[in-house]
Amino acid sequence: MAWTAPLTWTPNSPLTAAQLNTHLRDNMLETEAALATGGGGYFVADGVNSIVERQAAHNETVASSTTTSSTYGNLADGISTSVTVNVGPTCLVVWSVNYQQNTAGAFAMCSIDISGANTNPASDSFAIYRKLQNYTSYPAQHMQHIWLDSMNPGSTTFTLKYRAVSGGTATFASRRIAAFPY
């Protein structure tokens, strides 16, 4: 059912039950209060006179884990830090990691892998990265975000993936990801 522009009422015009149902009851059933399915959602326009409820999602893995792989993949602990949301045409994804690298001149990188209704493998173009300049590696917390548009509406999963570039061991902790679909 879609929202209908209300009639312009004029004096002495008969009012019918069908008009009340269409222009009052049915339109009230298209408001946010009537469409809300649970707490924590928000509404976005999905067309002319039409709204849809969206739910953001977040996930966090506090424990640290490592990788020596030069290609994007999971960490040694096997824990997948990911979120799944029902996206519309756009989505804001935000992620952060605390990371360090144990080899001078090497990089620790974290990116997102997209699967489901939309697909895009983890790549350096979305990555958070840190290059170790000397032999003392101190942990650093960095955050990245991306506004994705032209998405296929539907269930989409965003998963953190990691890699160590130029050798050494990259360590990641406090891995966080959140997705806000629109």
Coordinates of C-alpha atoms in Angstrom, one line a residue:
M1 CA 0.0 0.0 0.0
A2 CA 1.3 3.5 -0.8
W3 CA 0.5 6.9 0.8
T4 CA -2.2 8.8 -1.1
A5 CA -2.5 12.5 -1.4
P6 CA -5.5 13.5 0.6
L7 CA -8.6 14.9 -1.0
T8 CA -9.3 18.6 -0.9
W9 CA -12.5 18.8 1.1
T10 CA -15.2 21.2 0.1
P11 CA -18.3 22.4 2.0
N12 CA -21.4 20.3 1.6
S13 CA -19.5 17.4 -0.2
P14 CA -20.7 14.0 1.0
L15 CA -18.0 12.1 3.0
T16 CA -18.0 8.4 2.3
A17 CA -16.5 5.5 4.3
A18 CA -14.3 4.6 1.3
Q19 CA -12.8 8.2 1.3
L20 CA -12.1 8.0 5.0
N21 CA -10.5 4.6 4.7
T22 CA -8.3 5.7 1.8
H23 CA -7.3 9.2 2.9
L24 CA -7.3 8.8 6.6
R25 CA -6.9 5.2 7.8
D26 CA -4.7 4.0 4.9
N27 CA -2.4 7.0 5.0
M28 CA -2.0 6.7 8.8
L29 CA -0.9 3.1 8.2
E30 CA 2.0 4.5 6.0
T31 CA 3.5 6.6 8.8
E32 CA 6.7 5.7 10.7
A33 CA 4.8 4.7 13.8
A34 CA 2.6 2.2 11.9
L35 CA 5.5 0.8 9.9
A36 CA 8.0 0.4 12.8
T37 CA 8.8 -3.3 13.4
G38 CA 11.1 -2.9 16.4
G39 CA 13.3 -0.6 18.4
G40 CA 16.4 1.1 17.0
G41 CA 15.3 1.4 13.4
Y42 CA 15.2 4.6 11.3
F43 CA 13.2 5.5 8.2
V44 CA 14.4 6.6 4.8
A45 CA 12.6 7.5 1.6
D46 CA 12.5 4.7 -1.0
G47 CA 10.4 6.5 -3.5
V48 CA 7.8 9.2 -3.9
N49 CA 5.5 9.2 -0.9
S50 CA 7.1 6.0 0.3
I51 CA 9.3 5.2 3.3
V52 CA 11.1 2.0 4.5
E53 CA 12.5 1.1 7.9
R54 CA 16.3 0.3 8.0
Q55 CA 18.3 -1.2 10.9
A56 CA 22.0 -0.4 11.4
A57 CA 24.3 -3.1 12.7
H58 CA 27.6 -3.2 14.5
N59 CA 30.1 -5.9 15.7
E60 CA 33.3 -5.9 17.7
T61 CA 36.1 -8.4 18.4
V62 CA 38.3 -7.1 21.3
A63 CA 40.9 -10.0 21.3
S64 CA 44.1 -9.6 19.3
S65 CA 45.1 -12.0 16.5
T66 CA 47.8 -12.1 13.8
T67 CA 48.5 -12.7 10.2
T68 CA 51.6 -13.2 8.0
S69 CA 49.6 -13.5 4.8
S70 CA 50.3 -11.0 2.0
T71 CA 46.8 -11.5 0.7
Y72 CA 43.5 -10.4 2.4
G73 CA 42.0 -13.1 4.6
N74 CA 41.0 -14.0 8.1
L75 CA 43.2 -13.8 11.2
A76 CA 44.8 -16.8 12.9
D77 CA 42.0 -16.8 15.6
G78 CA 39.4 -17.6 12.9
I79 CA 37.0 -15.0 14.3
S80 CA 35.0 -13.2 11.6
T81 CA 34.2 -9.6 12.5
S82 CA 31.3 -8.8 10.2
V83 CA 27.8 -7.3 10.0
T84 CA 24.8 -8.2 7.8
V85 CA 22.2 -5.5 6.9
N86 CA 19.4 -5.1 4.4
V87 CA 20.6 -2.2 2.2
G88 CA 18.8 0.1 -0.1
P89 CA 20.6 2.0 -2.8
T90 CA 23.3 3.3 -0.4
C91 CA 25.1 2.3 2.7
L92 CA 27.7 4.0 5.1
V93 CA 30.2 1.5 6.4
V94 CA 32.6 2.5 9.3
W95 CA 35.4 0.3 10.7
S96 CA 38.4 0.6 12.9
V97 CA 41.3 -1.6 14.2
N98 CA 44.1 -1.4 16.7
Y99 CA 47.1 -2.8 14.9
Q100 CA 50.9 -3.0 14.7
Q101 CA 53.6 -4.6 12.5
N102 CA 56.8 -6.2 13.8
T103 CA 59.0 -5.7 10.7
A104 CA 60.6 -2.4 9.6
G105 CA 59.2 -1.2 6.3
A106 CA 56.3 -3.6 6.4
F107 CA 52.6 -2.7 6.4
A108 CA 49.6 -3.9 8.4
M109 CA 46.4 -3.5 6.4
C110 CA 42.6 -4.0 7.1
S111 CA 39.9 -3.7 4.5
I112 CA 36.3 -4.9 4.0
D113 CA 34.9 -7.7 2.0
I114 CA 31.4 -7.3 0.6
S115 CA 29.1 -10.3 -0.1
G116 CA 25.4 -11.2 -0.5
A117 CA 23.2 -8.9 -2.7
N118 CA 26.4 -6.9 -3.4
T119 CA 29.9 -8.3 -3.9
N120 CA 33.3 -6.7 -3.8
P121 CA 36.4 -8.4 -2.4
A122 CA 38.7 -6.7 0.1
S123 CA 41.1 -4.4 -1.6
D124 CA 43.8 -1.8 -0.8
S125 CA 41.5 0.9 -2.2
F126 CA 39.3 0.6 1.0
A127 CA 42.1 -0.3 3.4
I128 CA 43.3 1.2 6.7
Y129 CA 47.0 0.7 6.8
R130 CA 50.1 1.4 8.8
K131 CA 53.7 1.2 7.8
L132 CA 56.3 0.5 10.4
Q133 CA 59.2 3.0 9.9
N134 CA 61.6 1.6 12.4
Y135 CA 62.0 -1.5 14.6
T136 CA 59.8 -0.3 17.4
S137 CA 56.1 -1.0 16.7
Y138 CA 53.6 0.7 18.9
P139 CA 49.9 -0.1 18.5
A140 CA 47.8 2.5 16.7
Q141 CA 44.0 2.7 16.4
H142 CA 42.7 3.9 13.0
M143 CA 39.3 4.3 11.5
Q144 CA 38.0 4.3 7.9
H145 CA 34.6 4.8 6.3
I146 CA 33.1 4.5 2.9
W147 CA 29.9 5.7 1.4
L148 CA 28.7 3.0 -1.0
D149 CA 26.1 4.0 -3.6
S150 CA 24.4 2.2 -6.6
M151 CA 24.0 -0.8 -4.4
N152 CA 21.6 -3.7 -5.2
P153 CA 18.8 -3.7 -2.5
G154 CA 19.0 -6.8 -0.3
S155 CA 20.9 -8.6 2.5
T156 CA 24.6 -7.6 2.3
T157 CA 27.4 -8.7 4.6
F158 CA 30.5 -6.6 5.3
T159 CA 33.5 -8.5 6.8
L160 CA 36.9 -7.3 7.9
K161 CA 39.8 -8.8 6.2
Y162 CA 43.5 -8.4 7.0
R163 CA 47.0 -8.7 5.4
A164 CA 50.7 -8.1 6.2
V165 CA 52.6 -6.5 3.4
S166 CA 56.4 -6.8 2.9
G167 CA 56.8 -9.6 5.4
G168 CA 56.6 -9.8 9.2
T169 CA 53.6 -10.4 11.4
A170 CA 50.7 -8.0 11.6
T171 CA 48.7 -8.0 14.9
F172 CA 45.1 -6.7 15.0
A173 CA 42.9 -6.0 18.1
S174 CA 39.8 -4.0 18.9
R175 CA 38.3 -4.8 15.5
R176 CA 35.0 -2.9 15.0
I177 CA 32.6 -2.5 12.1
A178 CA 29.3 -0.8 11.7
A179 CA 26.9 -0.4 8.7
F180 CA 24.2 2.1 8.2
P181 CA 22.0 1.3 5.2
Y182 CA 19.9 3.9 3.5

